Amino acid sequence: MVDLRFKIEGAEAERFSVSPLLIFFLRVETELQRRVDSIMLNCQIRIDATRRAYSAVERERLGELFGAPERWSETLRSLLWAQVSIVVPRFEGETTVRLAAPCTYDFCVASAKYFYGVTDGEIPLTFLFSGSLFFKDEPGSLQIEQISWSTEANYRMPVELWREAMEMHYPNGVLLRLDAEAFDRLYRFKRRRGLLGFEEALATLLDTAEAET
């Protein structure tokens, strides 16, 4: 089996995309003494939540994911972020490619809850690779080898990088998804109170609830 090594050398928020993306710069190395024609690469990106410490504020914000802090020794676990696929073009020895990971403000998705809940520091990530490697042997015949599922790379991503990506697309805002019935009730409340926007309607409801509490 051809030995492949992967390393994440850095990351940045993509500025010119329709939706929020984080770009990871993936270095691929091989000891194969000939040209690699291409690699059809699959990558599963996981959040290694157990590999960092959390402040009291973060524990409160992450309660929906992991429960009460006193139970975190049992409930804290890794989370799936994304499954992405790319084609690594022809190279010899080593190359660097851009691996794009989608971001979302959909709080039905565990990764969005986690990224929003962590306030500072770094997020430990694991990249798990699979796929197919294409190259020619000495006689010139095409060879195909599978990439072992044990092939991986680790990276500690600054939390601010995710916030930067979201701020580019949703400046000073957060998306909130409601089902149709809840939206109709909120819209009806807004109209009846003569309120100008949905933020004002939500603020009125929250102020009332907090006053009653």
mmCIF file with all atom_site columns, C-alpha atoms in Angstrom:
data_model
loop_
_atom_site.group_PDB
_atom_site.id
_atom_site.type_symbol
_atom_site.label_atom_id
_atom_site.label_alt_id
_atom_site.label_comp_id
_atom_site.label_asym_id
_atom_site.label_entity_id
_atom_site.label_seq_id
_atom_site.pdbx_PDB_ins_code
_atom_site.Cartn_x
_atom_site.Cartn_y
_atom_site.Cartn_z
_atom_site.occupancy
_atom_site.B_iso_or_equiv
_atom_site.pdbx_formal_charge
_atom_site.auth_seq_id
_atom_site.auth_comp_id
_atom_site.auth_asym_id
_atom_site.auth_atom_id
_atom_site.pdbx_PDB_model_num
ATOM 1   C CA . MET A 1 1   ? 0.000   0.000  0.000   1.00 0.00 ? 1   MET A CA 1
ATOM 2   C CA . VAL A 1 2   ? 1.256   3.489  -0.900  1.00 0.00 ? 2   VAL A CA 1
ATOM 3   C CA . ASP A 1 3   ? 2.098   5.518  2.194   1.00 0.00 ? 3   ASP A CA 1
ATOM 4   C CA . LEU A 1 4   ? 0.255   8.864  2.288   1.00 0.00 ? 4   LEU A CA 1
ATOM 5   C CA . ARG A 1 5   ? 0.706   11.497 4.965   1.00 0.00 ? 5   ARG A CA 1
ATOM 6   C CA . PHE A 1 6   ? -1.699  14.378 5.566   1.00 0.00 ? 6   PHE A CA 1
ATOM 7   C CA . LYS A 1 7   ? -1.161  17.588 7.525   1.00 0.00 ? 7   LYS A CA 1
ATOM 8   C CA . ILE A 1 8   ? -3.330  20.680 8.024   1.00 0.00 ? 8   ILE A CA 1
ATOM 9   C CA . GLU A 1 9   ? -0.987  23.641 7.647   1.00 0.00 ? 9   GLU A CA 1
ATOM 10  C CA . GLY A 1 10  ? -3.458  26.427 8.331   1.00 0.00 ? 10  GLY A CA 1
ATOM 11  C CA . ALA A 1 11  ? -6.975  27.707 7.798   1.00 0.00 ? 11  ALA A CA 1
ATOM 12  C CA . GLU A 1 12  ? -8.848  30.838 6.801   1.00 0.00 ? 12  GLU A CA 1
ATOM 13  C CA . ALA A 1 13  ? -12.394 32.076 6.284   1.00 0.00 ? 13  ALA A CA 1
ATOM 14  C CA . GLU A 1 14  ? -13.420 32.130 2.616   1.00 0.00 ? 14  GLU A CA 1
ATOM 15  C CA . ARG A 1 15  ? -14.361 35.685 1.638   1.00 0.00 ? 15  ARG A CA 1
ATOM 16  C CA . PHE A 1 16  ? -15.887 34.967 -1.764  1.00 0.00 ? 16  PHE A CA 1
ATOM 17  C CA . SER A 1 17  ? -18.493 32.275 -1.221  1.00 0.00 ? 17  SER A CA 1
ATOM 18  C CA . VAL A 1 18  ? -22.293 32.172 -1.313  1.00 0.00 ? 18  VAL A CA 1
ATOM 19  C CA . SER A 1 19  ? -22.474 30.586 2.142   1.00 0.00 ? 19  SER A CA 1
ATOM 20  C CA . PRO A 1 20  ? -19.967 30.518 5.044   1.00 0.00 ? 20  PRO A CA 1
ATOM 21  C CA . LEU A 1 21  ? -16.930 28.321 4.415   1.00 0.00 ? 21  LEU A CA 1
ATOM 22  C CA . LEU A 1 22  ? -13.700 27.623 6.242   1.00 0.00 ? 22  LEU A CA 1
ATOM 23  C CA . ILE A 1 23  ? -10.747 26.688 4.041   1.00 0.00 ? 23  ILE A CA 1
ATOM 24  C CA . PHE A 1 24  ? -8.144  24.280 5.423   1.00 0.00 ? 24  PHE A CA 1
ATOM 25  C CA . PHE A 1 25  ? -4.787  24.046 3.675   1.00 0.00 ? 25  PHE A CA 1
ATOM 26  C CA . LEU A 1 26  ? -4.126  20.326 3.407   1.00 0.00 ? 26  LEU A CA 1
ATOM 27  C CA . ARG A 1 27  ? -0.611  19.101 2.678   1.00 0.00 ? 27  ARG A CA 1
ATOM 28  C CA . VAL A 1 28  ? -0.370  15.667 1.052   1.00 0.00 ? 28  VAL A CA 1
ATOM 29  C CA . GLU A 1 29  ? 2.933   13.787 0.972   1.00 0.00 ? 29  GLU A CA 1
ATOM 30  C CA . THR A 1 30  ? 3.899   10.431 -0.482  1.00 0.00 ? 30  THR A CA 1
ATOM 31  C CA . GLU A 1 31  ? 7.096   8.412  -0.731  1.00 0.00 ? 31  GLU A CA 1
ATOM 32  C CA . LEU A 1 32  ? 5.978   6.993  -4.064  1.00 0.00 ? 32  LEU A CA 1
ATOM 33  C CA . GLN A 1 33  ? 8.908   7.353  -6.473  1.00 0.00 ? 33  GLN A CA 1
ATOM 34  C CA . ARG A 1 34  ? 6.700   8.405  -9.386  1.00 0.00 ? 34  ARG A CA 1
ATOM 35  C CA . ARG A 1 35  ? 3.970   10.818 -10.224 1.00 0.00 ? 35  ARG A CA 1
ATOM 36  C CA . VAL A 1 36  ? 0.564   10.537 -8.579  1.00 0.00 ? 36  VAL A CA 1
ATOM 37  C CA . ASP A 1 37  ? -2.096  11.089 -11.254 1.00 0.00 ? 37  ASP A CA 1
ATOM 38  C CA . SER A 1 38  ? -4.870  12.033 -8.821  1.00 0.00 ? 38  SER A CA 1
ATOM 39  C CA . ILE A 1 39  ? -6.516  11.230 -5.516  1.00 0.00 ? 39  ILE A CA 1
ATOM 40  C CA . MET A 1 40  ? -10.265 11.014 -5.009  1.00 0.00 ? 40  MET A CA 1
ATOM 41  C CA . LEU A 1 41  ? -10.261 12.049 -1.372  1.00 0.00 ? 41  LEU A CA 1
ATOM 42  C CA . ASN A 1 42  ? -13.070 11.796 1.163   1.00 0.00 ? 42  ASN A CA 1
ATOM 43  C CA . CYS A 1 43  ? -12.694 13.523 4.510   1.00 0.00 ? 43  CYS A CA 1
ATOM 44  C CA . GLN A 1 44  ? -14.752 13.352 7.686   1.00 0.00 ? 44  GLN A CA 1
ATOM 45  C CA . ILE A 1 45  ? -14.109 16.300 10.006  1.00 0.00 ? 45  ILE A CA 1
ATOM 46  C CA . ARG A 1 46  ? -14.831 15.710 13.680  1.00 0.00 ? 46  ARG A CA 1
ATOM 47  C CA . ILE A 1 47  ? -14.794 18.040 16.675  1.00 0.00 ? 47  ILE A CA 1
ATOM 48  C CA . ASP A 1 48  ? -12.780 16.450 19.494  1.00 0.00 ? 48  ASP A CA 1
ATOM 49  C CA . ALA A 1 49  ? -14.717 18.103 22.298  1.00 0.00 ? 49  ALA A CA 1
ATOM 50  C CA . THR A 1 50  ? -12.958 16.058 24.997  1.00 0.00 ? 50  THR A CA 1
ATOM 51  C CA . ARG A 1 51  ? -9.521  17.467 24.129  1.00 0.00 ? 51  ARG A CA 1
ATOM 52  C CA . ARG A 1 52  ? -9.937  20.958 25.609  1.00 0.00 ? 52  ARG A CA 1
ATOM 53  C CA . ALA A 1 53  ? -11.027 22.624 28.847  1.00 0.00 ? 53  ALA A CA 1
ATOM 54  C CA . TYR A 1 54  ? -14.159 24.767 29.242  1.00 0.00 ? 54  TYR A CA 1
ATOM 55  C CA . SER A 1 55  ? -14.950 27.829 31.307  1.00 0.00 ? 55  SER A CA 1
ATOM 56  C CA . ALA A 1 56  ? -18.066 28.073 33.469  1.00 0.00 ? 56  ALA A CA 1
ATOM 57  C CA . VAL A 1 57  ? -19.711 30.286 30.827  1.00 0.00 ? 57  VAL A CA 1
ATOM 58  C CA . GLU A 1 58  ? -18.962 27.756 28.088  1.00 0.00 ? 58  GLU A CA 1
ATOM 59  C CA . ARG A 1 59  ? -20.323 24.889 30.174  1.00 0.00 ? 59  ARG A CA 1
ATOM 60  C CA . GLU A 1 60  ? -23.589 26.754 30.575  1.00 0.00 ? 60  GLU A CA 1
ATOM 61  C CA . ARG A 1 61  ? -23.787 27.566 26.846  1.00 0.00 ? 61  ARG A CA 1
ATOM 62  C CA . LEU A 1 62  ? -23.067 23.933 25.904  1.00 0.00 ? 62  LEU A CA 1
ATOM 63  C CA . GLY A 1 63  ? -25.618 22.455 28.292  1.00 0.00 ? 63  GLY A CA 1
ATOM 64  C CA . GLU A 1 64  ? -28.045 21.622 25.478  1.00 0.00 ? 64  GLU A CA 1
ATOM 65  C CA . LEU A 1 65  ? -25.376 19.445 23.831  1.00 0.00 ? 65  LEU A CA 1
ATOM 66  C CA . PHE A 1 66  ? -23.774 17.715 26.815  1.00 0.00 ? 66  PHE A CA 1
ATOM 67  C CA . GLY A 1 67  ? -26.158 18.199 29.719  1.00 0.00 ? 67  GLY A CA 1
ATOM 68  C CA . ALA A 1 68  ? -25.315 19.382 33.221  1.00 0.00 ? 68  ALA A CA 1
ATOM 69  C CA . PRO A 1 69  ? -21.569 19.957 33.826  1.00 0.00 ? 69  PRO A CA 1
ATOM 70  C CA . GLU A 1 70  ? -21.447 17.361 36.612  1.00 0.00 ? 70  GLU A CA 1
ATOM 71  C CA . ARG A 1 71  ? -22.341 14.691 34.021  1.00 0.00 ? 71  ARG A CA 1
ATOM 72  C CA . TRP A 1 72  ? -19.742 15.718 31.437  1.00 0.00 ? 72  TRP A CA 1
ATOM 73  C CA . SER A 1 73  ? -17.438 12.856 32.363  1.00 0.00 ? 73  SER A CA 1
ATOM 74  C CA . GLU A 1 74  ? -20.104 10.616 30.789  1.00 0.00 ? 74  GLU A CA 1
ATOM 75  C CA . THR A 1 75  ? -21.749 12.850 28.176  1.00 0.00 ? 75  THR A CA 1
ATOM 76  C CA . LEU A 1 76  ? -18.866 14.862 26.654  1.00 0.00 ? 76  LEU A CA 1
ATOM 77  C CA . ARG A 1 77  ? -18.053 13.292 23.282  1.00 0.00 ? 77  ARG A CA 1
ATOM 78  C CA . SER A 1 78  ? -16.718 14.036 19.804  1.00 0.00 ? 78  SER A CA 1
ATOM 79  C CA . LEU A 1 79  ? -19.092 15.546 17.238  1.00 0.00 ? 79  LEU A CA 1
ATOM 80  C CA . LEU A 1 80  ? -19.334 15.206 13.478  1.00 0.00 ? 80  LEU A CA 1
ATOM 81  C CA . TRP A 1 81  ? -18.809 18.530 11.735  1.00 0.00 ? 81  TRP A CA 1
ATOM 82  C CA . ALA A 1 82  ? -18.742 17.758 8.010   1.00 0.00 ? 82  ALA A CA 1
ATOM 83  C CA . GLN A 1 83  ? -18.187 15.184 5.268   1.00 0.00 ? 83  GLN A CA 1
ATOM 84  C CA . VAL A 1 84  ? -16.356 16.664 2.284   1.00 0.00 ? 84  VAL A CA 1
ATOM 85  C CA . SER A 1 85  ? -14.819 15.303 -0.908  1.00 0.00 ? 85  SER A CA 1
ATOM 86  C CA . ILE A 1 86  ? -12.167 16.771 -3.202  1.00 0.00 ? 86  ILE A CA 1
ATOM 87  C CA . VAL A 1 87  ? -10.022 15.645 -6.126  1.00 0.00 ? 87  VAL A CA 1
ATOM 88  C CA . VAL A 1 88  ? -6.297  16.137 -5.517  1.00 0.00 ? 88  VAL A CA 1
ATOM 89  C CA . PRO A 1 89  ? -4.702  16.889 -8.904  1.00 0.00 ? 89  PRO A CA 1
ATOM 90  C CA . ARG A 1 90  ? -1.488  15.426 -10.318 1.00 0.00 ? 90  ARG A CA 1
ATOM 91  C CA . PHE A 1 91  ? 1.646   15.890 -8.218  1.00 0.00 ? 91  PHE A CA 1
ATOM 92  C CA . GLU A 1 92  ? 5.029   14.400 -7.380  1.00 0.00 ? 92  GLU A CA 1
ATOM 93  C CA . GLY A 1 93  ? 6.236   13.976 -3.823  1.00 0.00 ? 93  GLY A CA 1
ATOM 94  C CA . GLU A 1 94  ? 3.974   16.510 -2.135  1.00 0.00 ? 94  GLU A CA 1
ATOM 95  C CA . THR A 1 95  ? 1.276   19.081 -2.783  1.00 0.00 ? 95  THR A CA 1
ATOM 96  C CA . THR A 1 96  ? -1.069  21.415 -0.915  1.00 0.00 ? 96  THR A CA 1
ATOM 97  C CA . VAL A 1 97  ? -4.793  21.651 -1.653  1.00 0.00 ? 97  VAL A CA 1
ATOM 98  C CA . ARG A 1 98  ? -7.736  23.645 -0.282  1.00 0.00 ? 98  ARG A CA 1
ATOM 99  C CA . LEU A 1 99  ? -10.269 21.665 1.743   1.00 0.00 ? 99  LEU A CA 1
ATOM 100 C CA . ALA A 1 100 ? -13.540 23.583 2.185   1.00 0.00 ? 100 ALA A CA 1
ATOM 101 C CA . ALA A 1 101 ? -15.725 22.920 5.238   1.00 0.00 ? 101 ALA A CA 1
ATOM 102 C CA . PRO A 1 102 ? -19.256 24.398 5.300   1.00 0.00 ? 102 PRO A CA 1
ATOM 103 C CA . CYS A 1 103 ? -20.460 26.371 8.331   1.00 0.00 ? 103 CYS A CA 1
ATOM 104 C CA . THR A 1 104 ? -24.048 26.955 9.393   1.00 0.00 ? 104 THR A CA 1
ATOM 105 C CA . TYR A 1 105 ? -26.120 29.009 11.813  1.00 0.00 ? 105 TYR A CA 1
ATOM 106 C CA . ASP A 1 106 ? -28.753 26.271 11.900  1.00 0.00 ? 106 ASP A CA 1
ATOM 107 C CA . PHE A 1 107 ? -29.033 25.523 15.617  1.00 0.00 ? 107 PHE A CA 1
ATOM 108 C CA . CYS A 1 108 ? -30.632 22.177 14.866  1.00 0.00 ? 108 CYS A CA 1
ATOM 109 C CA . VAL A 1 109 ? -27.092 21.089 13.887  1.00 0.00 ? 109 VAL A CA 1
ATOM 110 C CA . ALA A 1 110 ? -24.802 20.020 16.734  1.00 0.00 ? 110 ALA A CA 1
ATOM 111 C CA . SER A 1 111 ? -21.666 21.622 15.249  1.00 0.00 ? 111 SER A CA 1
ATOM 112 C CA . ALA A 1 112 ? -23.363 25.064 15.138  1.00 0.00 ? 112 ALA A CA 1
ATOM 113 C CA . LYS A 1 113 ? -24.377 24.748 18.799  1.00 0.00 ? 113 LYS A CA 1
ATOM 114 C CA . TYR A 1 114 ? -20.820 23.804 19.723  1.00 0.00 ? 114 TYR A CA 1
ATOM 115 C CA . PHE A 1 115 ? -19.058 26.564 17.765  1.00 0.00 ? 115 PHE A CA 1
ATOM 116 C CA . TYR A 1 116 ? -21.465 29.171 19.137  1.00 0.00 ? 116 TYR A CA 1
ATOM 117 C CA . GLY A 1 117 ? -21.091 27.868 22.677  1.00 0.00 ? 117 GLY A CA 1
ATOM 118 C CA . VAL A 1 118 ? -17.278 28.024 22.784  1.00 0.00 ? 118 VAL A CA 1
ATOM 119 C CA . THR A 1 119 ? -16.205 31.603 23.500  1.00 0.00 ? 119 THR A CA 1
ATOM 120 C CA . ASP A 1 120 ? -12.413 31.576 23.030  1.00 0.00 ? 120 ASP A CA 1
ATOM 121 C CA . GLY A 1 121 ? -9.301  29.439 22.615  1.00 0.00 ? 121 GLY A CA 1
ATOM 122 C CA . GLU A 1 122 ? -8.929  26.634 20.094  1.00 0.00 ? 122 GLU A CA 1
ATOM 123 C CA . ILE A 1 123 ? -11.146 23.804 18.897  1.00 0.00 ? 123 ILE A CA 1
ATOM 124 C CA . PRO A 1 124 ? -9.425  20.402 18.449  1.00 0.00 ? 124 PRO A CA 1
ATOM 125 C CA . LEU A 1 125 ? -10.316 18.839 15.101  1.00 0.00 ? 125 LEU A CA 1
ATOM 126 C CA . THR A 1 126 ? -9.619  15.414 13.617  1.00 0.00 ? 126 THR A CA 1
ATOM 127 C CA . PHE A 1 127 ? -9.642  14.851 9.853   1.00 0.00 ? 127 PHE A CA 1
ATOM 128 C CA . LEU A 1 128 ? -10.314 11.225 8.871   1.00 0.00 ? 128 LEU A CA 1
ATOM 129 C CA . PHE A 1 129 ? -9.414  10.341 5.287   1.00 0.00 ? 129 PHE A CA 1
ATOM 130 C CA . SER A 1 130 ? -10.465 7.669  2.812   1.00 0.00 ? 130 SER A CA 1
ATOM 131 C CA . GLY A 1 131 ? -10.681 7.398  -0.948  1.00 0.00 ? 131 GLY A CA 1
ATOM 132 C CA . SER A 1 132 ? -8.669  6.159  -3.933  1.00 0.00 ? 132 SER A CA 1
ATOM 133 C CA . LEU A 1 133 ? -5.158  6.891  -5.181  1.00 0.00 ? 133 LEU A CA 1
ATOM 134 C CA . PHE A 1 134 ? -4.400  6.688  -8.931  1.00 0.00 ? 134 PHE A CA 1
ATOM 135 C CA . PHE A 1 135 ? -0.881  6.276  -10.326 1.00 0.00 ? 135 PHE A CA 1
ATOM 136 C CA . LYS A 1 136 ? 1.007   4.349  -13.012 1.00 0.00 ? 136 LYS A CA 1
ATOM 137 C CA . ASP A 1 137 ? 3.507   1.599  -12.327 1.00 0.00 ? 137 ASP A CA 1
ATOM 138 C CA . GLU A 1 138 ? 6.864   1.326  -14.123 1.00 0.00 ? 138 GLU A CA 1
ATOM 139 C CA . PRO A 1 139 ? 5.407   -0.368 -17.244 1.00 0.00 ? 139 PRO A CA 1
ATOM 140 C CA . GLY A 1 140 ? 2.830   2.438  -17.440 1.00 0.00 ? 140 GLY A CA 1
ATOM 141 C CA . SER A 1 141 ? -0.240  0.524  -16.290 1.00 0.00 ? 141 SER A CA 1
ATOM 142 C CA . LEU A 1 142 ? -2.802  2.431  -14.229 1.00 0.00 ? 142 LEU A CA 1
ATOM 143 C CA . GLN A 1 143 ? -2.872  1.394  -10.555 1.00 0.00 ? 143 GLN A CA 1
ATOM 144 C CA . ILE A 1 144 ? -5.575  2.136  -8.017  1.00 0.00 ? 144 ILE A CA 1
ATOM 145 C CA . GLU A 1 145 ? -5.100  1.846  -4.268  1.00 0.00 ? 145 GLU A CA 1
ATOM 146 C CA . GLN A 1 146 ? -7.510  2.535  -1.439  1.00 0.00 ? 146 GLN A CA 1
ATOM 147 C CA . ILE A 1 147 ? -6.573  4.960  1.310   1.00 0.00 ? 147 ILE A CA 1
ATOM 148 C CA . SER A 1 148 ? -6.710  3.364  4.736   1.00 0.00 ? 148 SER A CA 1
ATOM 149 C CA . TRP A 1 149 ? -9.438  4.594  7.128   1.00 0.00 ? 149 TRP A CA 1
ATOM 150 C CA . SER A 1 150 ? -6.725  4.887  9.765   1.00 0.00 ? 150 SER A CA 1
ATOM 151 C CA . THR A 1 151 ? -5.204  7.837  7.873   1.00 0.00 ? 151 THR A CA 1
ATOM 152 C CA . GLU A 1 152 ? -5.876  11.076 9.744   1.00 0.00 ? 152 GLU A CA 1
ATOM 153 C CA . ALA A 1 153 ? -4.614  14.535 10.648  1.00 0.00 ? 153 ALA A CA 1
ATOM 154 C CA . ASN A 1 154 ? -5.184  16.782 13.667  1.00 0.00 ? 154 ASN A CA 1
ATOM 155 C CA . TYR A 1 155 ? -5.545  20.549 13.859  1.00 0.00 ? 155 TYR A CA 1
ATOM 156 C CA . ARG A 1 156 ? -6.395  23.052 16.569  1.00 0.00 ? 156 ARG A CA 1
ATOM 157 C CA . MET A 1 157 ? -8.598  25.726 15.002  1.00 0.00 ? 157 MET A CA 1
ATOM 158 C CA . PRO A 1 158 ? -8.954  29.159 16.640  1.00 0.00 ? 158 PRO A CA 1
ATOM 159 C CA . VAL A 1 159 ? -12.566 29.770 17.660  1.00 0.00 ? 159 VAL A CA 1
ATOM 160 C CA . GLU A 1 160 ? -12.384 33.274 16.177  1.00 0.00 ? 160 GLU A CA 1
ATOM 161 C CA . LEU A 1 161 ? -11.957 31.795 12.705  1.00 0.00 ? 161 LEU A CA 1
ATOM 162 C CA . TRP A 1 162 ? -15.500 30.371 12.781  1.00 0.00 ? 162 TRP A CA 1
ATOM 163 C CA . ARG A 1 163 ? -16.866 33.662 14.097  1.00 0.00 ? 163 ARG A CA 1
ATOM 164 C CA . GLU A 1 164 ? -15.066 35.539 11.321  1.00 0.00 ? 164 GLU A CA 1
ATOM 165 C CA . ALA A 1 165 ? -16.648 33.304 8.666   1.00 0.00 ? 165 ALA A CA 1
ATOM 166 C CA . MET A 1 166 ? -20.133 33.809 10.112  1.00 0.00 ? 166 MET A CA 1
ATOM 167 C CA . GLU A 1 167 ? -19.680 37.557 10.508  1.00 0.00 ? 167 GLU A CA 1
ATOM 168 C CA . MET A 1 168 ? -18.793 37.880 6.817   1.00 0.00 ? 168 MET A CA 1
ATOM 169 C CA . HIS A 1 169 ? -22.195 36.494 5.805   1.00 0.00 ? 169 HIS A CA 1
ATOM 170 C CA . TYR A 1 170 ? -24.375 37.478 8.775   1.00 0.00 ? 170 TYR A CA 1
ATOM 171 C CA . PRO A 1 171 ? -22.884 40.724 10.143  1.00 0.00 ? 171 PRO A CA 1
ATOM 172 C CA . ASN A 1 172 ? -24.113 41.347 13.677  1.00 0.00 ? 172 ASN A CA 1
ATOM 173 C CA . GLY A 1 173 ? -26.876 38.782 13.184  1.00 0.00 ? 173 GLY A CA 1
ATOM 174 C CA . VAL A 1 174 ? -27.896 35.181 13.776  1.00 0.00 ? 174 VAL A CA 1
ATOM 175 C CA . LEU A 1 175 ? -30.327 33.069 11.770  1.00 0.00 ? 175 LEU A CA 1
ATOM 176 C CA . LEU A 1 176 ? -33.218 31.560 13.719  1.00 0.00 ? 176 LEU A CA 1
ATOM 177 C CA . ARG A 1 177 ? -35.328 28.868 12.067  1.00 0.00 ? 177 ARG A CA 1
ATOM 178 C CA . LEU A 1 178 ? -38.972 28.512 13.150  1.00 0.00 ? 178 LEU A CA 1
ATOM 179 C CA . ASP A 1 179 ? -41.634 26.067 12.056  1.00 0.00 ? 179 ASP A CA 1
ATOM 180 C CA . ALA A 1 180 ? -44.585 27.561 10.179  1.00 0.00 ? 180 ALA A CA 1
ATOM 181 C CA . GLU A 1 181 ? -46.968 27.526 13.147  1.00 0.00 ? 181 GLU A CA 1
ATOM 182 C CA . ALA A 1 182 ? -44.515 29.284 15.478  1.00 0.00 ? 182 ALA A CA 1
ATOM 183 C CA . PHE A 1 183 ? -43.756 31.893 12.817  1.00 0.00 ? 183 PHE A CA 1
ATOM 184 C CA . ASP A 1 184 ? -47.484 32.555 12.259  1.00 0.00 ? 184 ASP A CA 1
ATOM 185 C CA . ARG A 1 185 ? -47.982 33.096 16.005  1.00 0.00 ? 185 ARG A CA 1
ATOM 186 C CA . LEU A 1 186 ? -44.998 35.461 16.201  1.00 0.00 ? 186 LEU A CA 1
ATOM 187 C CA . TYR A 1 187 ? -46.113 37.365 13.100  1.00 0.00 ? 187 TYR A CA 1
ATOM 188 C CA . ARG A 1 188 ? -49.654 37.682 14.479  1.00 0.00 ? 188 ARG A CA 1
ATOM 189 C CA . PHE A 1 189 ? -48.285 39.005 17.796  1.00 0.00 ? 189 PHE A CA 1
ATOM 190 C CA . LYS A 1 190 ? -46.127 41.536 15.926  1.00 0.00 ? 190 LYS A CA 1
ATOM 191 C CA . ARG A 1 191 ? -49.073 42.815 13.873  1.00 0.00 ? 191 ARG A CA 1
ATOM 192 C CA . ARG A 1 192 ? -51.445 43.084 16.828  1.00 0.00 ? 192 ARG A CA 1
ATOM 193 C CA . ARG A 1 193 ? -48.922 45.033 18.907  1.00 0.00 ? 193 ARG A CA 1
ATOM 194 C CA . GLY A 1 194 ? -48.030 47.286 15.955  1.00 0.00 ? 194 GLY A CA 1
ATOM 195 C CA . LEU A 1 195 ? -44.335 46.429 16.322  1.00 0.00 ? 195 LEU A CA 1
ATOM 196 C CA . LEU A 1 196 ? -41.861 47.357 13.601  1.00 0.00 ? 196 LEU A CA 1
ATOM 197 C CA . GLY A 1 197 ? -39.769 44.200 13.403  1.00 0.00 ? 197 GLY A CA 1
ATOM 198 C CA . PHE A 1 198 ? -39.435 40.635 14.592  1.00 0.00 ? 198 PHE A CA 1
ATOM 199 C CA . GLU A 1 199 ? -36.560 41.544 16.911  1.00 0.00 ? 199 GLU A CA 1
ATOM 200 C CA . GLU A 1 200 ? -38.852 44.001 18.707  1.00 0.00 ? 200 GLU A CA 1
ATOM 201 C CA . ALA A 1 201 ? -41.566 41.341 18.930  1.00 0.00 ? 201 ALA A CA 1
ATOM 202 C CA . LEU A 1 202 ? -39.151 38.799 20.447  1.00 0.00 ? 202 LEU A CA 1
ATOM 203 C CA . ALA A 1 203 ? -37.718 41.401 22.835  1.00 0.00 ? 203 ALA A CA 1
ATOM 204 C CA . THR A 1 204 ? -41.252 42.259 24.033  1.00 0.00 ? 204 THR A CA 1
ATOM 205 C CA . LEU A 1 205 ? -42.046 38.602 24.658  1.00 0.00 ? 205 LEU A CA 1
ATOM 206 C CA . LEU A 1 206 ? -38.768 38.002 26.482  1.00 0.00 ? 206 LEU A CA 1
ATOM 207 C CA . ASP A 1 207 ? -39.149 41.110 28.636  1.00 0.00 ? 207 ASP A CA 1
ATOM 208 C CA . THR A 1 208 ? -42.649 39.994 29.618  1.00 0.00 ? 208 THR A CA 1
ATOM 209 C CA . ALA A 1 209 ? -41.478 36.465 30.465  1.00 0.00 ? 209 ALA A CA 1
ATOM 210 C CA . GLU A 1 210 ? -38.525 37.736 32.516  1.00 0.00 ? 210 GLU A CA 1
ATOM 211 C CA . ALA A 1 211 ? -40.745 40.174 34.403  1.00 0.00 ? 211 ALA A CA 1
ATOM 212 C CA . GLU A 1 212 ? -43.139 37.357 35.306  1.00 0.00 ? 212 GLU A CA 1
ATOM 213 C CA . THR A 1 213 ? -40.240 35.187 36.453  1.00 0.00 ? 213 THR A CA 1
#
